[in-house]
PDB file of C-alpha atoms in Angstrom:
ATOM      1  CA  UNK T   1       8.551 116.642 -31.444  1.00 43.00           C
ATOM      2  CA  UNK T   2       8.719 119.931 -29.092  1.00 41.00           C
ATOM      3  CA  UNK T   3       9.612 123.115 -30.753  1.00 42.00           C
ATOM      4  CA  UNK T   4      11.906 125.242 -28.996  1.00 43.00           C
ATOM      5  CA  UNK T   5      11.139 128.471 -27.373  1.00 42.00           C
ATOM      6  CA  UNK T   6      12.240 130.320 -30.721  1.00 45.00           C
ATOM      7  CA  UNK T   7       9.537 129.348 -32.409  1.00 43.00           C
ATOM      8  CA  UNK T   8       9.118 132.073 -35.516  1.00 44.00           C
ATOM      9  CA  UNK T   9       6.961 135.173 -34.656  1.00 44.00           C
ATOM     10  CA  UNK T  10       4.031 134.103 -37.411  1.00 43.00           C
ATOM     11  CA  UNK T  11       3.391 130.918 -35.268  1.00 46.00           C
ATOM     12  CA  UNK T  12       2.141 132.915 -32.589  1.00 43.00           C
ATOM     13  CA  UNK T  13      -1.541 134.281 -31.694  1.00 46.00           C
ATOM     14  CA  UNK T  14      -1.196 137.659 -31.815  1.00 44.00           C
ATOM     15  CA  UNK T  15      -4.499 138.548 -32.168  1.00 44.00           C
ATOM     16  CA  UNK T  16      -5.087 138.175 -28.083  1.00 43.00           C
ATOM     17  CA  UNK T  17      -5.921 141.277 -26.250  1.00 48.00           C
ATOM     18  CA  UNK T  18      -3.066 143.161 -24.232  1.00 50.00           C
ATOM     19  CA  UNK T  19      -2.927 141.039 -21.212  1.00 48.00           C
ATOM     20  CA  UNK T  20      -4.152 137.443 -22.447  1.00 50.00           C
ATOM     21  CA  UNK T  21      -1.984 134.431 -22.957  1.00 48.00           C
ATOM     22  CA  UNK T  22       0.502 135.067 -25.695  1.00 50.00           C
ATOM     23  CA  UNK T  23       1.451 131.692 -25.310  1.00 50.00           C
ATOM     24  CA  UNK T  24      -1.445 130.051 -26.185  1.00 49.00           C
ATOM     25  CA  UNK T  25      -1.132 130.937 -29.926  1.00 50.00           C
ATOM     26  CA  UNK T  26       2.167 128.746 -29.720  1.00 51.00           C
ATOM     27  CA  UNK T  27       1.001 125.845 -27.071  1.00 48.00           C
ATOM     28  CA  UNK T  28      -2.213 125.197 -29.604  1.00 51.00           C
ATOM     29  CA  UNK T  29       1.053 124.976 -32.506  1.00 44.00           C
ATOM     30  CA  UNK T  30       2.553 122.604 -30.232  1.00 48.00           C
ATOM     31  CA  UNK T  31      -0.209 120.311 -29.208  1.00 48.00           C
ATOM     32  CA  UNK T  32      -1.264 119.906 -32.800  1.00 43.00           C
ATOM     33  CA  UNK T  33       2.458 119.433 -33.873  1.00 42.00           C
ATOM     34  CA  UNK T  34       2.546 116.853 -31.201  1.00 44.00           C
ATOM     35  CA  UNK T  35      -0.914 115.027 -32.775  1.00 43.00           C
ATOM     36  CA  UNK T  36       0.444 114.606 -36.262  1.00 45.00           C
ATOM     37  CA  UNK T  37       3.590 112.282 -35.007  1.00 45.00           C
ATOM     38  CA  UNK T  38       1.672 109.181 -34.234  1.00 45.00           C
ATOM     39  CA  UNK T  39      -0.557 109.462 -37.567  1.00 43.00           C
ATOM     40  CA  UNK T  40       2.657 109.645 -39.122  1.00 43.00           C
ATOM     41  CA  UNK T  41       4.602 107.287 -38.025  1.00 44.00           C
ATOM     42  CA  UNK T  42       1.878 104.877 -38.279  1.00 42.00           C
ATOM     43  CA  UNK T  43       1.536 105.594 -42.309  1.00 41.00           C
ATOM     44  CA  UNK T  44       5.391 105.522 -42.711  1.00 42.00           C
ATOM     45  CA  UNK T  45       5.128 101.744 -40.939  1.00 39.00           C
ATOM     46  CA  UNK T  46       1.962 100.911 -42.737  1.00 40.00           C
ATOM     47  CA  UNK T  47       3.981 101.458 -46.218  1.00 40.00           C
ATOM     48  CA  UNK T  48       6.903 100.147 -44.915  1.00 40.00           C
ATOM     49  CA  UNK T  49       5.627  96.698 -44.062  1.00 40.00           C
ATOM     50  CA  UNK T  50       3.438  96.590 -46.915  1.00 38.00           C
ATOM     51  CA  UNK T  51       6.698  96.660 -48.766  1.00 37.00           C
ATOM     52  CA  UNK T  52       8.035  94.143 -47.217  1.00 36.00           C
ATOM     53  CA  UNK T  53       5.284  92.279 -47.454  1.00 37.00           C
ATOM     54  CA  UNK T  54       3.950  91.948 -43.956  1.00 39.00           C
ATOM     55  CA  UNK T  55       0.233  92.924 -44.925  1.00 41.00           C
ATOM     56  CA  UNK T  56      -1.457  91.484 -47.303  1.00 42.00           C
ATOM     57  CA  UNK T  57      -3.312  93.832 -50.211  1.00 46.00           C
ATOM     58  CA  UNK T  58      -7.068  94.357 -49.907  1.00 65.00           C
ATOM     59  CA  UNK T  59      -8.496  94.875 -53.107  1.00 85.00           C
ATOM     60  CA  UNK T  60     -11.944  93.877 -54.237  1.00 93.00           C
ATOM     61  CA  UNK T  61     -11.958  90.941 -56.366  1.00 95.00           C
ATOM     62  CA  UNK T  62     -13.807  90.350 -60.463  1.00 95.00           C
ATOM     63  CA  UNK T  63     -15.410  87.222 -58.866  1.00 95.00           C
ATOM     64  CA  UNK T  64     -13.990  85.000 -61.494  1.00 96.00           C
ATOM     65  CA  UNK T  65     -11.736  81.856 -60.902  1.00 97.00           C
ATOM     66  CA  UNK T  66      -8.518  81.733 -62.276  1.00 98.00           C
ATOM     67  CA  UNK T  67      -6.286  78.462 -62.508  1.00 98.00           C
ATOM     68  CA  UNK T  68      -2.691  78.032 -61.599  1.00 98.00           C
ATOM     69  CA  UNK T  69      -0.704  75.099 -62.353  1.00 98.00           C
ATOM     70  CA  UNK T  70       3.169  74.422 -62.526  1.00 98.00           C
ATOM     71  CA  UNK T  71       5.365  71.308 -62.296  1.00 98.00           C
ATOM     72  CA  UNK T  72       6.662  72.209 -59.007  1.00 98.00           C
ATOM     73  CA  UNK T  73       6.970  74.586 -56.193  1.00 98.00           C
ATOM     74  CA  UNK T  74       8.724  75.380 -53.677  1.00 98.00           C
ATOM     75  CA  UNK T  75       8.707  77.962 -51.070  1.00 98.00           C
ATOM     76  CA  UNK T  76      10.543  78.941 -47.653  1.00 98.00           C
ATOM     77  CA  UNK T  77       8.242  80.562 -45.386  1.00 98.00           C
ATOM     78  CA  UNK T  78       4.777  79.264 -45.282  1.00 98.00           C
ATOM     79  CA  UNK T  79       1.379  79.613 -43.773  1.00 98.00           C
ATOM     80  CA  UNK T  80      -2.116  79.279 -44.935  1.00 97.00           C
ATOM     81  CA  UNK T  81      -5.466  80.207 -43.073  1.00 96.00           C
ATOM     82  CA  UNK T  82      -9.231  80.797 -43.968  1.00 95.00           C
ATOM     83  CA  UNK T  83     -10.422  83.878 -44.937  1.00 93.00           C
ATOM     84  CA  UNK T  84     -13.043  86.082 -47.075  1.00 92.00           C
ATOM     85  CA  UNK T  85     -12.399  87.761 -50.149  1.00 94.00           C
ATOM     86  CA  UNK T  86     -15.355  90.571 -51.390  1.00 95.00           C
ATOM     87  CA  UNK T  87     -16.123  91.780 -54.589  1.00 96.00           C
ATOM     88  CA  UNK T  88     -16.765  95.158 -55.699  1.00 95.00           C
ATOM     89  CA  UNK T  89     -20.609  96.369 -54.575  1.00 94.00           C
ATOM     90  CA  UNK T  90     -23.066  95.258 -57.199  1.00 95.00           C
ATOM     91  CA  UNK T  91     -20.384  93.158 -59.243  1.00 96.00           C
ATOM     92  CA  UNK T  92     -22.441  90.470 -62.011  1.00 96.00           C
ATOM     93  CA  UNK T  93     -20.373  87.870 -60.570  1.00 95.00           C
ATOM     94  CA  UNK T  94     -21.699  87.789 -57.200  1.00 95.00           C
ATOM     95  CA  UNK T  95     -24.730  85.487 -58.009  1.00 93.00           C
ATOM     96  CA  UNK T  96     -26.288  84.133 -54.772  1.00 93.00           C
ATOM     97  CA  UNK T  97     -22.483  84.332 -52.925  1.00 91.00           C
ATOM     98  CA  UNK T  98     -23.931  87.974 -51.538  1.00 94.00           C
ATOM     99  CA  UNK T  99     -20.234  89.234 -52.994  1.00 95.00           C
ATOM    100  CA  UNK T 100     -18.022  86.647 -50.519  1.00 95.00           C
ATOM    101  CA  UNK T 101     -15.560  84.022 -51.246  1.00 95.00           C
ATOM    102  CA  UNK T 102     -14.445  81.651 -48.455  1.00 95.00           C
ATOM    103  CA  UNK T 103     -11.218  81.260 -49.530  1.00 96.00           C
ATOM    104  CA  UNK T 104      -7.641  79.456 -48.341  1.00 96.00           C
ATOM    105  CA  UNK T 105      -4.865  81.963 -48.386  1.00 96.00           C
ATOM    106  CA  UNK T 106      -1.224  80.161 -48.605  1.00 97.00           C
ATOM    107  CA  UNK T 107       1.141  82.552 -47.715  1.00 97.00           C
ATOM    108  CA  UNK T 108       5.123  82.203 -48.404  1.00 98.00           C
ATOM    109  CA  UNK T 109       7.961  84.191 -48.093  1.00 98.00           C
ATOM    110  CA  UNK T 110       9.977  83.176 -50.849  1.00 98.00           C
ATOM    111  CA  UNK T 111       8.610  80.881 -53.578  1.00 98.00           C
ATOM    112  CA  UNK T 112       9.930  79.345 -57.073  1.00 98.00           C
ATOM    113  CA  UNK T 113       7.770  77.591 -59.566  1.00 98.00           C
ATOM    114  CA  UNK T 114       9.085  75.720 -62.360  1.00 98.00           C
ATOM    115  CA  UNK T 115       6.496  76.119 -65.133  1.00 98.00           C
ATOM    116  CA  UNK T 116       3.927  78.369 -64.586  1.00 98.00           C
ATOM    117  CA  UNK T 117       0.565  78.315 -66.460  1.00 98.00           C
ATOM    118  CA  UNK T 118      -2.527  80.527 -65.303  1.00 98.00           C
ATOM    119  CA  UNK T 119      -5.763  80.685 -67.294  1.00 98.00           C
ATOM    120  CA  UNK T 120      -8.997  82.637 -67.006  1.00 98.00           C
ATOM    121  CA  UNK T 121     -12.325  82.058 -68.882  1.00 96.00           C
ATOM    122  CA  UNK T 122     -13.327  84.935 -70.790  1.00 95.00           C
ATOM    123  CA  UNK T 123     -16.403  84.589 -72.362  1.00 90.00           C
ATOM    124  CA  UNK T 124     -15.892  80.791 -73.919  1.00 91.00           C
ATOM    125  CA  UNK T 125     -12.097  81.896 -74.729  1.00 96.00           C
ATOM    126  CA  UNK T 126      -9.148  81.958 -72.484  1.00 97.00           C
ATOM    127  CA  UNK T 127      -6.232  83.987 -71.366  1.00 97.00           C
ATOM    128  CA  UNK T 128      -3.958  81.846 -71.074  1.00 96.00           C
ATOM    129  CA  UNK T 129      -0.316  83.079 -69.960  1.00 97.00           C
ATOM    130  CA  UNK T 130       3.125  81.017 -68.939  1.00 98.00           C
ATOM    131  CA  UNK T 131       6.201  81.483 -67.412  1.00 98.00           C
ATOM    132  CA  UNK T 132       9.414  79.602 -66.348  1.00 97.00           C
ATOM    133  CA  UNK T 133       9.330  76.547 -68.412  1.00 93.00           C
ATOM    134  CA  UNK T 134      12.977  76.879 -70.147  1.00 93.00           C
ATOM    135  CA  UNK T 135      14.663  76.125 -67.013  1.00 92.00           C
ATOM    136  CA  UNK T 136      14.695  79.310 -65.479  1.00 96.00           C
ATOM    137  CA  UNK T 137      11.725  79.767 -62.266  1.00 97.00           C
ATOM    138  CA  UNK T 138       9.259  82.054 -61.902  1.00 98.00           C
ATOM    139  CA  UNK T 139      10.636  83.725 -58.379  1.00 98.00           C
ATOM    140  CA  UNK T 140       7.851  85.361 -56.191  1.00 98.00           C
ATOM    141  CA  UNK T 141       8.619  87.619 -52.958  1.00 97.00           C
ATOM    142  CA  UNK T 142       5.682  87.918 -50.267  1.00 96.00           C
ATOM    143  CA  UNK T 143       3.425  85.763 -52.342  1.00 97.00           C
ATOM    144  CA  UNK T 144      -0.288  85.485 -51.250  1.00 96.00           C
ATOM    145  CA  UNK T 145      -2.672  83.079 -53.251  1.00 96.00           C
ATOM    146  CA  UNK T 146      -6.783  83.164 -52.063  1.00 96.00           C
ATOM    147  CA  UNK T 147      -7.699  79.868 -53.444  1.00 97.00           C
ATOM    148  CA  UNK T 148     -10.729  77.401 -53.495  1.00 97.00           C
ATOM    149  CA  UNK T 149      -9.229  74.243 -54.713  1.00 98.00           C
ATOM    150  CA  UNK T 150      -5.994  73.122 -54.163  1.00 98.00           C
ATOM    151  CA  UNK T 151      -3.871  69.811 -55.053  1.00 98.00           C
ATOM    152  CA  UNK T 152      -0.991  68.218 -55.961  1.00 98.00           C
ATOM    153  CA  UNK T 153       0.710  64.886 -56.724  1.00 98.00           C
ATOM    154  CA  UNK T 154       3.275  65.481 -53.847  1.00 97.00           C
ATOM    155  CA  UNK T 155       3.293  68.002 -50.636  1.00 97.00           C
ATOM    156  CA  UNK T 156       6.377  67.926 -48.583  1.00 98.00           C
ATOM    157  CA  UNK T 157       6.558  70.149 -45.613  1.00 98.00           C
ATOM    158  CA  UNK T 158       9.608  70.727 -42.954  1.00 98.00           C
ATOM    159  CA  UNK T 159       8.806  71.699 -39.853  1.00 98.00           C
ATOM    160  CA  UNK T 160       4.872  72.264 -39.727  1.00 98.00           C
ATOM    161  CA  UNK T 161       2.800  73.198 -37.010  1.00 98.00           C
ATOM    162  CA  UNK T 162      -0.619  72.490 -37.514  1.00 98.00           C
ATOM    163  CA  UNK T 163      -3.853  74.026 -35.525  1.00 97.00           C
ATOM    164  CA  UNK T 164      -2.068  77.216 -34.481  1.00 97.00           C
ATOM    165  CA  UNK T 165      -3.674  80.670 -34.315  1.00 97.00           C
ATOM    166  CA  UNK T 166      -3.218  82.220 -38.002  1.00 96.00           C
ATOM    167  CA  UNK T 167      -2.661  85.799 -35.956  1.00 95.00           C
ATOM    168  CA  UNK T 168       0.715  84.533 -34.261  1.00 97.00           C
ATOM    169  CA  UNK T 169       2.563  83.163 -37.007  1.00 97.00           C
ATOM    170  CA  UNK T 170       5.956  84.114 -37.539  1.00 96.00           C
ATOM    171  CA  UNK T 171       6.976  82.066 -40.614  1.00 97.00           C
ATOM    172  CA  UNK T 172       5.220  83.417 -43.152  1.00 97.00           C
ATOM    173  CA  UNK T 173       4.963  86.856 -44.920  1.00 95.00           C
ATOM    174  CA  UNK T 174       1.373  87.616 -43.550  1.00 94.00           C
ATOM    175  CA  UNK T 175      -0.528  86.989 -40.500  1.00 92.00           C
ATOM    176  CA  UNK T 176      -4.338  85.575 -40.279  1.00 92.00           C
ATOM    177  CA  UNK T 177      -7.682  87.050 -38.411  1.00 91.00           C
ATOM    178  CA  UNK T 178      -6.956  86.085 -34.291  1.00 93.00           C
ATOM    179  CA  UNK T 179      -8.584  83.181 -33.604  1.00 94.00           C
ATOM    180  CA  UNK T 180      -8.543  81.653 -36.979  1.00 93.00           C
ATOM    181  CA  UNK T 181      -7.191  78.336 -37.576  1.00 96.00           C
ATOM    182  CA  UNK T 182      -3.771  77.697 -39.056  1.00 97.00           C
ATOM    183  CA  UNK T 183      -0.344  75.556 -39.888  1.00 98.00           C
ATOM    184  CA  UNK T 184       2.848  77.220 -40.839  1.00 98.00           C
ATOM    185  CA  UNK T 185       6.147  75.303 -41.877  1.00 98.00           C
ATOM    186  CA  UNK T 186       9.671  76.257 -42.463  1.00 98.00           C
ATOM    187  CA  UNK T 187       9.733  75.447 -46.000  1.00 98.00           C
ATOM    188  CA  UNK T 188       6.838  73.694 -48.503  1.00 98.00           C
ATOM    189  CA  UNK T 189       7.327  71.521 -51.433  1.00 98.00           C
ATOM    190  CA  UNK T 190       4.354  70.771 -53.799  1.00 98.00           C
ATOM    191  CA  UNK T 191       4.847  68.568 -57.044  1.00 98.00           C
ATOM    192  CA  UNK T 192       2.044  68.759 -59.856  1.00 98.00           C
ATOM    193  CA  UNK T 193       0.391  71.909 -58.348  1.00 98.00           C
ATOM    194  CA  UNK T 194      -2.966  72.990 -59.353  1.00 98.00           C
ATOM    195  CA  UNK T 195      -5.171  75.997 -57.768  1.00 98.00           C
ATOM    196  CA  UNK T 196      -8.588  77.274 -58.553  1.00 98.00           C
ATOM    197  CA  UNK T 197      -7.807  80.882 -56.635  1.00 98.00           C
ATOM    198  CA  UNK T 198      -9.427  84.006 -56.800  1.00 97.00           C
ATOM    199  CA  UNK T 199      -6.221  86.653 -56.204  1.00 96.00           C
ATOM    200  CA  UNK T 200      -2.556  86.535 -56.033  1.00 96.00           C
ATOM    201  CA  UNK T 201      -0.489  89.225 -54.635  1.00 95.00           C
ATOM    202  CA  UNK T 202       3.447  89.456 -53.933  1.00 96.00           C
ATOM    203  CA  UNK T 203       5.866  92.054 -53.134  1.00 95.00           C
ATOM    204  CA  UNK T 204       7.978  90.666 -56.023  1.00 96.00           C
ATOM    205  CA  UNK T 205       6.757  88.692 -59.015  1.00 97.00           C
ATOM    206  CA  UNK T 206       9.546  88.058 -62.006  1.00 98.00           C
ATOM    207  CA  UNK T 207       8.490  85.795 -64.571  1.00 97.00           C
ATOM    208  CA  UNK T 208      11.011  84.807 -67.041  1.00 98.00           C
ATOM    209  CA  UNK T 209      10.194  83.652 -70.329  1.00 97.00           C
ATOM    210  CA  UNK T 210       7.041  84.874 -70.058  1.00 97.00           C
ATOM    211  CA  UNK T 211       4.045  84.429 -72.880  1.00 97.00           C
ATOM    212  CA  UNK T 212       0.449  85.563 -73.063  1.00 97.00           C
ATOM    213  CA  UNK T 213      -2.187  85.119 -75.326  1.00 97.00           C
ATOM    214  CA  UNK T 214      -5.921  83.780 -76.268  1.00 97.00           C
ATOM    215  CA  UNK T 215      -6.538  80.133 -76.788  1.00 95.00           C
ATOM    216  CA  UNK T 216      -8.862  78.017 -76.702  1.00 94.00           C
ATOM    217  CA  UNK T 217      -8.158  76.088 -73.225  1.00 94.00           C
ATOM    218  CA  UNK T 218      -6.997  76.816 -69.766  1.00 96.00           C
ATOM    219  CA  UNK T 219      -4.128  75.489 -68.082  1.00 96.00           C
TER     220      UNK T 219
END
């Protein structure tokens, strides 16, 4: 971004003495001008792709499970890899962990579950909340699950590439640490799903019908 030689009087030095530089007032204006375009076009394309869902959200985690079920789902865009979540510094729930959870991130660019049920144990009660179970799907955009457990009656996958690098995958909305191990698939079906995770993130979450209260057991 070089400013033209009409730069405005005020951006000048003109505190030099009567034969110094009276340019340098305006090349120092210049260079620093010049500095400030990479650092912002690299925030505009850090937001940008955040909003599309091509980084994942860091965010320290509570430490406690949470359990996802739903009758099915099924998602276009796939990919799962290891990785670490950390808690907050000095969180109760670290225990002996040292604050880290080795954790499976599944990754999918478009996802529908048919009804949802997540539950979290708080204190010998549970919040227990549902969503999508009067024939409408919970629809998630950029969806990112860190689990510890996951299963199902049924997984169906279409295209999958197993043992890849997690850093070079194209299918999914995120990409994994380079090196780490990896399978991505064009589109993932899983019947009688059940996750112990420890976050969930998405670009887009819309749950219809959705209810949330205390009971007395999880999902």
């Amino acid at each position: 971004m070089a400013l033209s030689e009409d730069t405005p009087e005020e951006n000048t030095n003109t505190s030099l003495p009567e034969g110094g530089s009276g340019r340098r007032g305006r090349v120092r204006f210049r260079r620093a001008a010049l500095m400030g375009v990479p650092a912002l076009a690299a925030a505009a394309t850090l937001v940008v792709l955040t909003a599309q869902g091509a980084l994942a959200a860091q965010f320290a985690i509570s430490g406690m499970p949470f359990t996802v079920t739903a009758d099915s789902m099924e998602g276009r865009g796939f990919g799962q890899f290891g990785a670490l979540d950390n808690m907050a510094e000095g969180s109760p729930n670290a225990g002996d962990t040292g604050g880290q959870v080795l954790v499976i991130v599944t990754a999918i660019r478009e996802a529908e579950l048919t009804k949802l049920c997540q539950s979290v144990e708080l204190g010998g009660t549970f919040l227990h909340i549902t969503a999508g179970g009067k024939g409408t799907p919970v629809k998630a955009t950029g969806l990112t699950t860190d689990s510890t457990d996951i299963s199902g009656k049924l997984a169906d996958f279409d295209n999958i590439e197993i043992g890849g690098d997690a850093s070079t995958f194209e299918k999914p909305p995120v990409k994994g640490p380079l090196g780490s191990f990896g399978q991505q698939a064009d589109t993932v079906t899983i019947k009688d799903l059940r996750q112990t995770n420890y976050a969930t993130t998405a670009v887009r979450f819309t749950l219809p019908d959705l209810h949330m209260s205390f009971s007395s057991k999880g999902c």
